[in-house]
PDB file of C-alpha atoms and ligand atoms in Angstrom:
ATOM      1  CA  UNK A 135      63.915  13.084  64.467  1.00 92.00           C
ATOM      2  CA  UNK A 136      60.872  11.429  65.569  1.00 96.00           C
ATOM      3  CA  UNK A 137      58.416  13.032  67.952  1.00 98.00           C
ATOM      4  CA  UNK A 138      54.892  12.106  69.256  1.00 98.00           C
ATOM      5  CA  UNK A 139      51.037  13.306  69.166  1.00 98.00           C
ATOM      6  CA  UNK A 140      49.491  12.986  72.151  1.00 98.00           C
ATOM      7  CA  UNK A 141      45.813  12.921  71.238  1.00 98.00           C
ATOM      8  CA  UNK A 142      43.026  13.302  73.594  1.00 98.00           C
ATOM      9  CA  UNK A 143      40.196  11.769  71.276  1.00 98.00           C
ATOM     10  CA  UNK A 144      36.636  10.533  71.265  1.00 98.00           C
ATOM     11  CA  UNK A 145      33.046  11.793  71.365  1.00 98.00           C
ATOM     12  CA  UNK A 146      31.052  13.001  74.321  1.00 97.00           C
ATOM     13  CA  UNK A 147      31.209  10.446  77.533  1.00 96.00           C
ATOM     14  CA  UNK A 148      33.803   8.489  75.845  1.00 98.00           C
ATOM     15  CA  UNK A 149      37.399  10.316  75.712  1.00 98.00           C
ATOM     16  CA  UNK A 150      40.539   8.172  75.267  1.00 98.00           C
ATOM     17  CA  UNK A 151      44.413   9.026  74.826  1.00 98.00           C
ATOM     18  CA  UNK A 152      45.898   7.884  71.196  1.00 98.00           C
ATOM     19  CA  UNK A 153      49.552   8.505  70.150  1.00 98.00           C
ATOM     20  CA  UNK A 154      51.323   9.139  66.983  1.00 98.00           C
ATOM     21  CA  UNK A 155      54.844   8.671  66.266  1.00 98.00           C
ATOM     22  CA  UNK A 156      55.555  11.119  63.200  1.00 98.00           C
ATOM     23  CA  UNK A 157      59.002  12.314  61.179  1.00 97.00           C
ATOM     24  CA  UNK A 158      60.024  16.160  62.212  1.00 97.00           C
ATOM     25  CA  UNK A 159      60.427  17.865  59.287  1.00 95.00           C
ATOM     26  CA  UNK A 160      61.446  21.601  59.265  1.00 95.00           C
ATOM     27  CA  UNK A 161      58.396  24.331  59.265  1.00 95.00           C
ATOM     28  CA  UNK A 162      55.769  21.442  60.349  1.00 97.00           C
ATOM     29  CA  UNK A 163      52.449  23.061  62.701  1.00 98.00           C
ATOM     30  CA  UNK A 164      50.160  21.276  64.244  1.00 98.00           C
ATOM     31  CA  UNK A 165      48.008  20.808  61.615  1.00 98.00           C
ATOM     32  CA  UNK A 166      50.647  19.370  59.086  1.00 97.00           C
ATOM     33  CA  UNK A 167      50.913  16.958  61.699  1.00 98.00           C
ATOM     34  CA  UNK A 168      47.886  16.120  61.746  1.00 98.00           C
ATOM     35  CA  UNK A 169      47.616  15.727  57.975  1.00 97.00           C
ATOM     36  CA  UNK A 170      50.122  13.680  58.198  1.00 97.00           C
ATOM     37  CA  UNK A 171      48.382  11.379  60.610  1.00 97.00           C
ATOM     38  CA  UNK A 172      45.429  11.903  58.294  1.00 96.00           C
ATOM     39  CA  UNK A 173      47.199   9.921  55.755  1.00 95.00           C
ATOM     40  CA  UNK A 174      47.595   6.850  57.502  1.00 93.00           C
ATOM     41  CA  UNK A 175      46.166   6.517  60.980  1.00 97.00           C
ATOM     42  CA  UNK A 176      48.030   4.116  62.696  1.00 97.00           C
ATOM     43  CA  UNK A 177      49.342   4.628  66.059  1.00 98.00           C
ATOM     44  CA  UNK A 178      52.987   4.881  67.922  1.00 97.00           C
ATOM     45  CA  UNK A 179      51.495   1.139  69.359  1.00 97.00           C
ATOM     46  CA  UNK A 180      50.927  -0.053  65.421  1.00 97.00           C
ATOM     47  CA  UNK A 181      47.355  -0.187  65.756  1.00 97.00           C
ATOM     48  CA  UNK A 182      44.699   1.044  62.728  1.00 97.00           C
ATOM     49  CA  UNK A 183      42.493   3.663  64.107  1.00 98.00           C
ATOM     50  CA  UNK A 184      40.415   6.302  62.711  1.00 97.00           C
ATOM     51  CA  UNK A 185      41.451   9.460  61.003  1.00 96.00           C
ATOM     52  CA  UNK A 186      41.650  12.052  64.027  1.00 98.00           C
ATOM     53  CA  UNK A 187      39.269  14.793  63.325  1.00 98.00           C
ATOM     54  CA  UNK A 188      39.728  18.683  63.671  1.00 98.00           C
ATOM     55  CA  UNK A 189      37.806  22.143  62.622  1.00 98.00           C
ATOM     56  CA  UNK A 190      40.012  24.034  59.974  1.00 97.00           C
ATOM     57  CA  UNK A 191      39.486  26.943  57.670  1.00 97.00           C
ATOM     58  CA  UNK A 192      41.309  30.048  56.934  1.00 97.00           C
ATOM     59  CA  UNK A 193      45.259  28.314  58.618  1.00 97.00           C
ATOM     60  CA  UNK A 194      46.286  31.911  58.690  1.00 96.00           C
ATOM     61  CA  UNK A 195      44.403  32.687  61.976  1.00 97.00           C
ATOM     62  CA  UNK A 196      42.483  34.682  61.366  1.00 97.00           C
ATOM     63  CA  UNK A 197      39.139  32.232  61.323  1.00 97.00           C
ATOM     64  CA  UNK A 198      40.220  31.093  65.357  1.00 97.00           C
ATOM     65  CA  UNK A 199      38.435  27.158  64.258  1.00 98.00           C
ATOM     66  CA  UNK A 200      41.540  24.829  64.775  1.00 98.00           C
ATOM     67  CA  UNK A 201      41.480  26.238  68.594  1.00 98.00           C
ATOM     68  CA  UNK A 202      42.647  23.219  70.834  1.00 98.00           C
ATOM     69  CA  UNK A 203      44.675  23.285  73.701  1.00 98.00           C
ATOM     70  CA  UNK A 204      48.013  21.936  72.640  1.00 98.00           C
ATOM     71  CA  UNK A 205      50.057  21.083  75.718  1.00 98.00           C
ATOM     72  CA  UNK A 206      47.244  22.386  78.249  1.00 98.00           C
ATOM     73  CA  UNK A 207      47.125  25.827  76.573  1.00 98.00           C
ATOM     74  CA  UNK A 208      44.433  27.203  74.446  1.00 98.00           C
ATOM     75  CA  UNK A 209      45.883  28.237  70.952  1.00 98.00           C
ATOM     76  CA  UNK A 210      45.180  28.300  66.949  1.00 98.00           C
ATOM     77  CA  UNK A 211      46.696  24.847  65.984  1.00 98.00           C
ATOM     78  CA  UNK A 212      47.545  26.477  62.205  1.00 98.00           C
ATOM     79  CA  UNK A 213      50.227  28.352  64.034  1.00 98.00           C
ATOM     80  CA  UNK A 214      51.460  26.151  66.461  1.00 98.00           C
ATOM     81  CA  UNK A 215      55.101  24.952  64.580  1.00 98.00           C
ATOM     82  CA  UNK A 216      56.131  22.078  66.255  1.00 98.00           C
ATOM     83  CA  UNK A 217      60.209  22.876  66.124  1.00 97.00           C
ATOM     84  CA  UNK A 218      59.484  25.138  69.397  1.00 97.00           C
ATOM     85  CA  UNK A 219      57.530  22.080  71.218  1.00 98.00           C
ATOM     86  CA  UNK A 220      60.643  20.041  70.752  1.00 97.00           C
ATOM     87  CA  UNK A 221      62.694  22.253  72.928  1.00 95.00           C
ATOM     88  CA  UNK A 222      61.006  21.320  76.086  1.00 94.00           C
ATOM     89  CA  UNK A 223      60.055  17.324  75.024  1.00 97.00           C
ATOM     90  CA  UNK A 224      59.300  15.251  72.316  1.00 97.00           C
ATOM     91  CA  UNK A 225      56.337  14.718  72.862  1.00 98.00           C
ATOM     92  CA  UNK A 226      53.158  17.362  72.165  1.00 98.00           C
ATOM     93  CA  UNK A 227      49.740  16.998  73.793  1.00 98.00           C
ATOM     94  CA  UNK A 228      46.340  18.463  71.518  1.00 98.00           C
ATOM     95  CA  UNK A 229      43.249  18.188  73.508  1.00 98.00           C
ATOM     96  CA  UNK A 230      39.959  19.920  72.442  1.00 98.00           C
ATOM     97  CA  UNK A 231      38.627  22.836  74.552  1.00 98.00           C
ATOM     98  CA  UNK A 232      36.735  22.203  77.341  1.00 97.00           C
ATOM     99  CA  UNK A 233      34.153  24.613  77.622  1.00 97.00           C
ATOM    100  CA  UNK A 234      32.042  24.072  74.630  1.00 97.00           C
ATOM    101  CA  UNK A 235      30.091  20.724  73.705  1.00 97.00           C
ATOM    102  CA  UNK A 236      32.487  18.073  72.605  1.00 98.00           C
ATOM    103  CA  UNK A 237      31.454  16.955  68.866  1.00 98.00           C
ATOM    104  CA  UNK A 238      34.785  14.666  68.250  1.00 98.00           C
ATOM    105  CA  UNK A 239      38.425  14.672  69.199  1.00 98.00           C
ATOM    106  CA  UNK A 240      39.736  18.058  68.697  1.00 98.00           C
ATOM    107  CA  UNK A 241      36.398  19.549  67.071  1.00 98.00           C
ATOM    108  CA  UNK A 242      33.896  21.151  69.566  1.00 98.00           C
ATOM    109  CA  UNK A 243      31.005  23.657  68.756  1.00 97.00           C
ATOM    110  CA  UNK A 244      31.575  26.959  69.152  1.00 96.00           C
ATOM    111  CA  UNK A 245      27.749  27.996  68.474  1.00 96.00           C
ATOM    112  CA  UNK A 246      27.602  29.564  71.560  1.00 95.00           C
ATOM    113  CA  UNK A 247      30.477  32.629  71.375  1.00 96.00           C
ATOM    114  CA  UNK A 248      28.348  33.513  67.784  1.00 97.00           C
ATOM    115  CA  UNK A 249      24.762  33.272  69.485  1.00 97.00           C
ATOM    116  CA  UNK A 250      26.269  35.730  72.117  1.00 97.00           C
ATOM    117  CA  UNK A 251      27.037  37.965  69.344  1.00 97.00           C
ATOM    118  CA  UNK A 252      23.583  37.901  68.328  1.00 97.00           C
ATOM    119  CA  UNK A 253      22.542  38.844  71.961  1.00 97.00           C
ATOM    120  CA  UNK A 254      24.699  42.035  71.851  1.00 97.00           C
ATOM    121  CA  UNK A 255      23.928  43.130  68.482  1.00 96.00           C
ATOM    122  CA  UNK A 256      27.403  43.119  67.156  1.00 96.00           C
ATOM    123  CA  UNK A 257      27.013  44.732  63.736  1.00 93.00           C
ATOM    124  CA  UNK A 258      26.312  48.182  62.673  1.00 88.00           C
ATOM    125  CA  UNK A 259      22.460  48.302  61.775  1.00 81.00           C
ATOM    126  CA  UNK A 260      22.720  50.731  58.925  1.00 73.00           C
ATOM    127  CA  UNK A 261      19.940  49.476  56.461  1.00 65.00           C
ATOM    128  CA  UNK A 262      20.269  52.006  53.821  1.00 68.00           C
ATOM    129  CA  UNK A 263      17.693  54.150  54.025  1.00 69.00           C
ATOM    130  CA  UNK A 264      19.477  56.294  56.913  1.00 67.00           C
ATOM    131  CA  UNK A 265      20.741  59.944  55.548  1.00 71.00           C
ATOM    132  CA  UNK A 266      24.481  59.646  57.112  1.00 67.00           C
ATOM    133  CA  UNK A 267      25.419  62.891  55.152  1.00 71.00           C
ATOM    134  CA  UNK A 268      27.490  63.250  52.053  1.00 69.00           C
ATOM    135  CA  UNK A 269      30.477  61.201  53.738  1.00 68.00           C
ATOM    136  CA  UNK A 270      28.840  59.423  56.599  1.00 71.00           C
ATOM    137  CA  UNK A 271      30.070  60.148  60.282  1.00 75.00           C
ATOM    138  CA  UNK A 272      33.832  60.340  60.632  1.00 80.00           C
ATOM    139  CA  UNK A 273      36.239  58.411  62.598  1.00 85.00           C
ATOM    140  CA  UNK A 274      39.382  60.007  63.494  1.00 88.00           C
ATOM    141  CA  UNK A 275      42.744  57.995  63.323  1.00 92.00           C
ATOM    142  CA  UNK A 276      43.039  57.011  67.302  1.00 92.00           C
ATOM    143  CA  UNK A 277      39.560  56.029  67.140  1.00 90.00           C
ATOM    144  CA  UNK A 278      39.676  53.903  64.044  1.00 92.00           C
ATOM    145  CA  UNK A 279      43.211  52.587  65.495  1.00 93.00           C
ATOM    146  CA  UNK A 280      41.849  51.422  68.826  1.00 91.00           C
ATOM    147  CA  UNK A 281      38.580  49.983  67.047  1.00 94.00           C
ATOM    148  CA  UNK A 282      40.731  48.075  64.516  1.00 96.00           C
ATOM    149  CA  UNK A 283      42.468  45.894  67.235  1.00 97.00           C
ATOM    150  CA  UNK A 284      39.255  45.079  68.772  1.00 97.00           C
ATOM    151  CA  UNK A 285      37.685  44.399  65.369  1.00 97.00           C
ATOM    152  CA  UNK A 286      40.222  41.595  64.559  1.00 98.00           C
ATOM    153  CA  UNK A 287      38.896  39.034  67.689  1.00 98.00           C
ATOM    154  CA  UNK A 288      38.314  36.279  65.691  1.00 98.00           C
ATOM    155  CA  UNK A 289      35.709  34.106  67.898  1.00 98.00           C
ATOM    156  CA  UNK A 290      38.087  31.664  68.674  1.00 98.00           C
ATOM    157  CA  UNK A 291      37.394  31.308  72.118  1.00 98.00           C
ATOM    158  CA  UNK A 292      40.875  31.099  73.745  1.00 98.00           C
ATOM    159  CA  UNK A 293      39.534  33.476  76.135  1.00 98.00           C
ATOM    160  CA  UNK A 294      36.164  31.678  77.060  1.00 97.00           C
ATOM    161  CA  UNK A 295      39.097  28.642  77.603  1.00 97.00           C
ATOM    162  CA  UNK A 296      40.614  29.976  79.958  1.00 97.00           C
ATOM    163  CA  UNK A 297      38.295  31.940  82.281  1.00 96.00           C
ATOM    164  CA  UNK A 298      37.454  30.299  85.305  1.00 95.00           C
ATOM    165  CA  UNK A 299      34.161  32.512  85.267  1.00 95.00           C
ATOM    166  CA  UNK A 300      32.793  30.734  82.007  1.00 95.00           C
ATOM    167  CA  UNK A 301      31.709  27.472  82.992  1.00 92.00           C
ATOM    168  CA  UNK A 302      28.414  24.632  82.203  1.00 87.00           C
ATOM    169  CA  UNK A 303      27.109  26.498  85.857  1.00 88.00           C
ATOM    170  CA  UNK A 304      27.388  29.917  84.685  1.00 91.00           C
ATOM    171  CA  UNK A 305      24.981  31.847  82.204  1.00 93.00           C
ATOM    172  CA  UNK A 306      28.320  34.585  81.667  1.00 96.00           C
ATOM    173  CA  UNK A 307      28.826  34.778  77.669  1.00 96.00           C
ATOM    174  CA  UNK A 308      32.653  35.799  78.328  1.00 96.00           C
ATOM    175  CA  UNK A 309      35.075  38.122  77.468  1.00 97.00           C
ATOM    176  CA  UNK A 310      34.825  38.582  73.615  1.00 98.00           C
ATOM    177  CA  UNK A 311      31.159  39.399  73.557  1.00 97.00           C
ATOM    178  CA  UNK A 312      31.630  41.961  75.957  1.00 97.00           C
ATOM    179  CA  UNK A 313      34.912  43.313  74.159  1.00 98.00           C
ATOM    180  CA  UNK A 314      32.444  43.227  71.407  1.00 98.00           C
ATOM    181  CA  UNK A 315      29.786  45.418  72.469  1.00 98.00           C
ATOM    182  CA  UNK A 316      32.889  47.976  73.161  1.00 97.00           C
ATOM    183  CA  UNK A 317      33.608  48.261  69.595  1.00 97.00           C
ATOM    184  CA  UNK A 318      30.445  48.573  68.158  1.00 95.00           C
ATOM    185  CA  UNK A 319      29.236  51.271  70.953  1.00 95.00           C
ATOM    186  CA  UNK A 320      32.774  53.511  70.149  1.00 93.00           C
ATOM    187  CA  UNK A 321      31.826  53.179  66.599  1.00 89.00           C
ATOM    188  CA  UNK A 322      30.390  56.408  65.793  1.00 84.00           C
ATOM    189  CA  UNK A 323      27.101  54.991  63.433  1.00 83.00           C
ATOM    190  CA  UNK A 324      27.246  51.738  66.416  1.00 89.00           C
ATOM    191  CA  UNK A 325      26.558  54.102  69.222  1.00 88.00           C
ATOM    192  CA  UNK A 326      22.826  54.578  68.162  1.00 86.00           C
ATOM    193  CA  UNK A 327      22.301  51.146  69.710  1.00 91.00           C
ATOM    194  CA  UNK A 328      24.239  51.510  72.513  1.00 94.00           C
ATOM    195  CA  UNK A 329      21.903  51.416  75.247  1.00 95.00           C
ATOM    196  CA  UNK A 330      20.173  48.183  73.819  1.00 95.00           C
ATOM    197  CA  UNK A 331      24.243  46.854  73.765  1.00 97.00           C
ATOM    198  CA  UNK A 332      24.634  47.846  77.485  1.00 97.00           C
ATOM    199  CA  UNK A 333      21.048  46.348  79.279  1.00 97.00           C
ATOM    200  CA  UNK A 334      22.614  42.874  77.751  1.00 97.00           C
ATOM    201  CA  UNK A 335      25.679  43.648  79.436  1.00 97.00           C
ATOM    202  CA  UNK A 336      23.655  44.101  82.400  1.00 96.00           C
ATOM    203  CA  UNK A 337      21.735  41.040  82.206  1.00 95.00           C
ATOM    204  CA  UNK A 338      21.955  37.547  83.843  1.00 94.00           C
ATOM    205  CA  UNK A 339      24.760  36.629  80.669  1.00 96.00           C
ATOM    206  CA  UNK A 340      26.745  40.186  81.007  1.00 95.00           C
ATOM    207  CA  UNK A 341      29.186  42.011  83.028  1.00 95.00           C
ATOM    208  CA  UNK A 342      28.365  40.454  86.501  1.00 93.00           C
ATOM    209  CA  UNK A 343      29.512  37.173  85.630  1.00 93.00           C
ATOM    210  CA  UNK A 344      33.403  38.612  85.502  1.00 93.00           C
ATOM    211  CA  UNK A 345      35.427  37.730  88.405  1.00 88.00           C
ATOM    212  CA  UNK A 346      38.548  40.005  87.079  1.00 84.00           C
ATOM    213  CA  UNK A 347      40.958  37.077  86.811  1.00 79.00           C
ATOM    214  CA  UNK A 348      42.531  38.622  83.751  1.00 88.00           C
ATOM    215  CA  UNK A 349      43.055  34.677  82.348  1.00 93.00           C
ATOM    216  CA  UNK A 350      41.519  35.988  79.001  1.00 96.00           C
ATOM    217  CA  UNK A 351      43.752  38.858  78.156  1.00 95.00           C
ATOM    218  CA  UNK A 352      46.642  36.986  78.701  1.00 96.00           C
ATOM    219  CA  UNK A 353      45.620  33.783  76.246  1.00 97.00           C
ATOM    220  CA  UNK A 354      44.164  36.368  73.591  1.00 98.00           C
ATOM    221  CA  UNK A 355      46.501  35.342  70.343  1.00 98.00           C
ATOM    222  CA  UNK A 356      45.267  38.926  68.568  1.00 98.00           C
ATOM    223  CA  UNK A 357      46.219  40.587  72.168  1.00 97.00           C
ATOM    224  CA  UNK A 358      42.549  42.581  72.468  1.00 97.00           C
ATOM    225  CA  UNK A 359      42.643  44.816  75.652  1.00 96.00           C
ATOM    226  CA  UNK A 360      40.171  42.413  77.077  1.00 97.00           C
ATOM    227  CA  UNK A 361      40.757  43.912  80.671  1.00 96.00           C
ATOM    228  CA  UNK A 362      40.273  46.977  79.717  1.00 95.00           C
ATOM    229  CA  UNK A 363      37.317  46.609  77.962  1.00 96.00           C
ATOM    230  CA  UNK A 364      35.457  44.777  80.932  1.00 97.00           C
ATOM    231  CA  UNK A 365      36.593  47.548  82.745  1.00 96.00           C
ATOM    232  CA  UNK A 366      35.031  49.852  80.705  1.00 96.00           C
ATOM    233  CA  UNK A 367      32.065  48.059  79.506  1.00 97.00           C
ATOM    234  CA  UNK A 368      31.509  47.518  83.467  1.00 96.00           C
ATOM    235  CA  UNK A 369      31.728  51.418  83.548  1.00 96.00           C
ATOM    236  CA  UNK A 370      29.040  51.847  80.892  1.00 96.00           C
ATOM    237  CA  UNK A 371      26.621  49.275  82.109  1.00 96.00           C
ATOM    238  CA  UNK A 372      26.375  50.542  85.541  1.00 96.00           C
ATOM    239  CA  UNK A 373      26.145  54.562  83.952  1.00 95.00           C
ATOM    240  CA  UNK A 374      23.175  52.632  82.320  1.00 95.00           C
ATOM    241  CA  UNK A 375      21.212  51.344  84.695  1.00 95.00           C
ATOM    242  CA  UNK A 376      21.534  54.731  86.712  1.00 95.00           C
ATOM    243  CA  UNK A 377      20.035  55.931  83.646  1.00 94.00           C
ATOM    244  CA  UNK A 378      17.026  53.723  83.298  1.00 93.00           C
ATOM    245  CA  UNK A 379      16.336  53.707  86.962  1.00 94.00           C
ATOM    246  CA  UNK A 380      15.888  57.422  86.720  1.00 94.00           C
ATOM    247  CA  UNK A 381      13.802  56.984  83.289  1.00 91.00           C
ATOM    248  CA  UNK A 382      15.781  59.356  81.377  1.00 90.00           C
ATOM    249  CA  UNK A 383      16.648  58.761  77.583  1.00 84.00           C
ATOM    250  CA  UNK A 384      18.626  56.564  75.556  1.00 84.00           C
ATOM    251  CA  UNK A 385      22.046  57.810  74.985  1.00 74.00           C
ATOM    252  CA  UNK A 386      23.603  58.500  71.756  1.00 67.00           C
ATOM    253  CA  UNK A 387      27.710  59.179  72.178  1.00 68.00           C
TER     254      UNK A 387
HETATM  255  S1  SF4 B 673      38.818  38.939  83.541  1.00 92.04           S
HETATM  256 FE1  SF4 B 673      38.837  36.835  84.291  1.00 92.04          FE
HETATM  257  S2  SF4 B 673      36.739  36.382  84.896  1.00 92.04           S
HETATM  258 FE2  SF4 B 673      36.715  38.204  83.614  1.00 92.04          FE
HETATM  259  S3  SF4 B 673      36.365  37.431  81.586  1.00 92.04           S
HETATM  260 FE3  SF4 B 673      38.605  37.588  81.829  1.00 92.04          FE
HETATM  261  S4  SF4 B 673      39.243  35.566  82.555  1.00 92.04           S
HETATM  262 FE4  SF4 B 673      37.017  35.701  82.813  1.00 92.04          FE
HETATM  263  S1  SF4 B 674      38.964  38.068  72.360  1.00 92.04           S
HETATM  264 FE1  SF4 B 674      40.880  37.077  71.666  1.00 92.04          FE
HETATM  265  S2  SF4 B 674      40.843  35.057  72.651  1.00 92.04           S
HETATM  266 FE2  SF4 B 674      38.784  35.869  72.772  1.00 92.04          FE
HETATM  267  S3  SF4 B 674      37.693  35.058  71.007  1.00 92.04           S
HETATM  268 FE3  SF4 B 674      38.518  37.069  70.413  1.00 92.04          FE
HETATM  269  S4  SF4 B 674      40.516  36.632  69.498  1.00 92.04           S
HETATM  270 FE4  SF4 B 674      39.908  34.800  70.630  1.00 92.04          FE
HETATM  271  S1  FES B 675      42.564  27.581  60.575  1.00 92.04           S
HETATM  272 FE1  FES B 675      41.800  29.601  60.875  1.00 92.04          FE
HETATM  273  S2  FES B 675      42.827  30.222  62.673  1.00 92.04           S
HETATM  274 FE2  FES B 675      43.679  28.274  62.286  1.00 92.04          FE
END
C-alpha cells in the first residue's frame, strides 16, 4: 500500500508544503518514514528536493527531540507507527511545533524549556561537602512514587504546544518548568531551595501566566499530573509571598 508525507518544510519566513509517496511496510513510525525519504528525496510530483530534516536521539522517547505535530497534534515522531494513521486516511501530515524558533522543517529549538529549567533551579544542589547523615534523608515509597512520574518529563514540549497561554506575547515558561519546581521542592534534600524555586514561580515567567485550560495535561505523552501541579505550585507560590510580605523566614519542608 502506498501512503503519503505531508511535509510542512522550510526555514524561518519561508514555509512550503512537500509530499512523499512511500511503500507501507508493517511496524514503520514516523521516523522510518522519514529515513526512508532520507534515502532518496524525491517527491509524490517526481521532483529532486532536499533531504527533509528532523531532531532525533534516544527513538525510545524518552529524549522528547523528534516532537512535531503529526496530523495537527503535538507528539514524539519515534513512536508515531504509521499503520494507525492509515485507518482514518492515507495520507499523514508532520509539521514542526509552533511555539519555538523555526531552525528547518521539522527541527525547531527548544533552548528555551532548558533555560527555564535553569531559572527554577531544577537539580538538587548537594555539592558534597553537606553532612546528610549516615544514609542521607529518606524518601518513603508514595513519595518516591509520585516524584518518579514527575521526574520522567522529558522536555519535549508537547505541553508548551499546546497551551494557548505560551505564546511569542507572553513571558509564561509553561507547564513543565512549573511541574518541575514541584518535584524538586517535594524532594526531601530539594526542599532547602524551595523558597528561591517558588519567588520564580511568582515572577513575571511563573504561575500567573496559567489560564487553567488543562491543554497540557491532556497532550503530556509521560501523563505528568500537570494540572495538579499548577494547582499546587499556585498554592505554594501564593503561601510564599504571604511569607515574604510579612518578612518571616525561608521555609524548609
Ligand atoms: S493549564 Fe492551560 S494555560 Fe495552564 S499551562 Fe496548562 S495548557 Fe497552559
Ligand atoms: S510535562 Fe509532559 S508534555 Fe511537557 S515537556 Fe514534560 S513530558 Fe513533555
Ligand atoms: S527520538 Fe527521543 S523521544 Fe523520539
Amino acid at each position: 500500500m502506498i501512503f503519503t508525507l505531508r511535509i510542512y518544510r522550510g526555514t524561518p519566513g519561508h514555509q512550503y508544503w512537500e509530499e512523499f509517496a512511500l511503500q507501507y511496510e508493517p511496524g514503520l513510525n514516523v521516523i522510518s518514514a522519514l529515513m526512508e525519504i532520507q534515502k532518496n528525496p524525491i517527491t509524490k510530483q517526481g521532483k529532486k528536493t532536499t533531504p527533509v530534516v528532523w531532531e532525533q536521539g534516544c527513538l525510545e522517547e524518552v529524549c522528547g527531540s523528534c516532537s512535531m505535530l503529526v496530523n495537527g497534534h503535538p507528539r514524539q515522531a519515534c513512536t508515531a507507527l504509521i499503520e494507525p494513521y492509515l485507518q482514518h486516511s492515507s495520507t499523514i501530515t508532520l509539521a514542526p511545533f509552533t511555539k519555538f524558533p523555526l531552525i528547518r522543517d521539522l527541527y525547531v529549538d527548544r533552548k528555551q524549556m532548558f533555560e527555564a529549567l535553569k531559572k527554577v533551579r531544577a537539580w538538587i544542589a548537594v555539592d558534597g561537602t553537606w553532612d546528610t547523615g549516615q544514609f542521607g534523608p529518606k524518601v518513603s515509597p508514595e513519595v518516591q512514587e509520585a516524584l518518579y512520574v514527575l521526574s520522567t518529563c522529558m522536555t519535549c514540549g508537547c505541553c508548551s504546544e499546546s497551551c494557548p497561554q505560551v505564546s511569542a506575547d507572553s513571558s509564561f515558561m509553561g507547564p513543565s518548568a512549573m511541574s518541575q519546581i514541584r518535584l524538586f521542592n517535594d524532594h526531601p534534600t530539594g526542599k532547602l531551595q524551595k523558597s528561591e524555586r517558588l519567588r520564580v514561580a511568582l515572577g513575571d515567567e511563573g504561575i500567573a501566566g496559567c489560564g487553567n485550560a488543562q491543554n497540557c495535561a491532556r497532550v503530556c505523552p509521560k501523563n505528568i499530573p500537570l494540572t495538579e501541579s499548577l494547582a499546587l505550585i499556585n498554592k505554594e507560590a501564593s503561601k510564599q509571598a504571604v511569607r515574604d510580605l510579612l518578612g518571616l523566614p525561608d521555609a524548609k519542608n
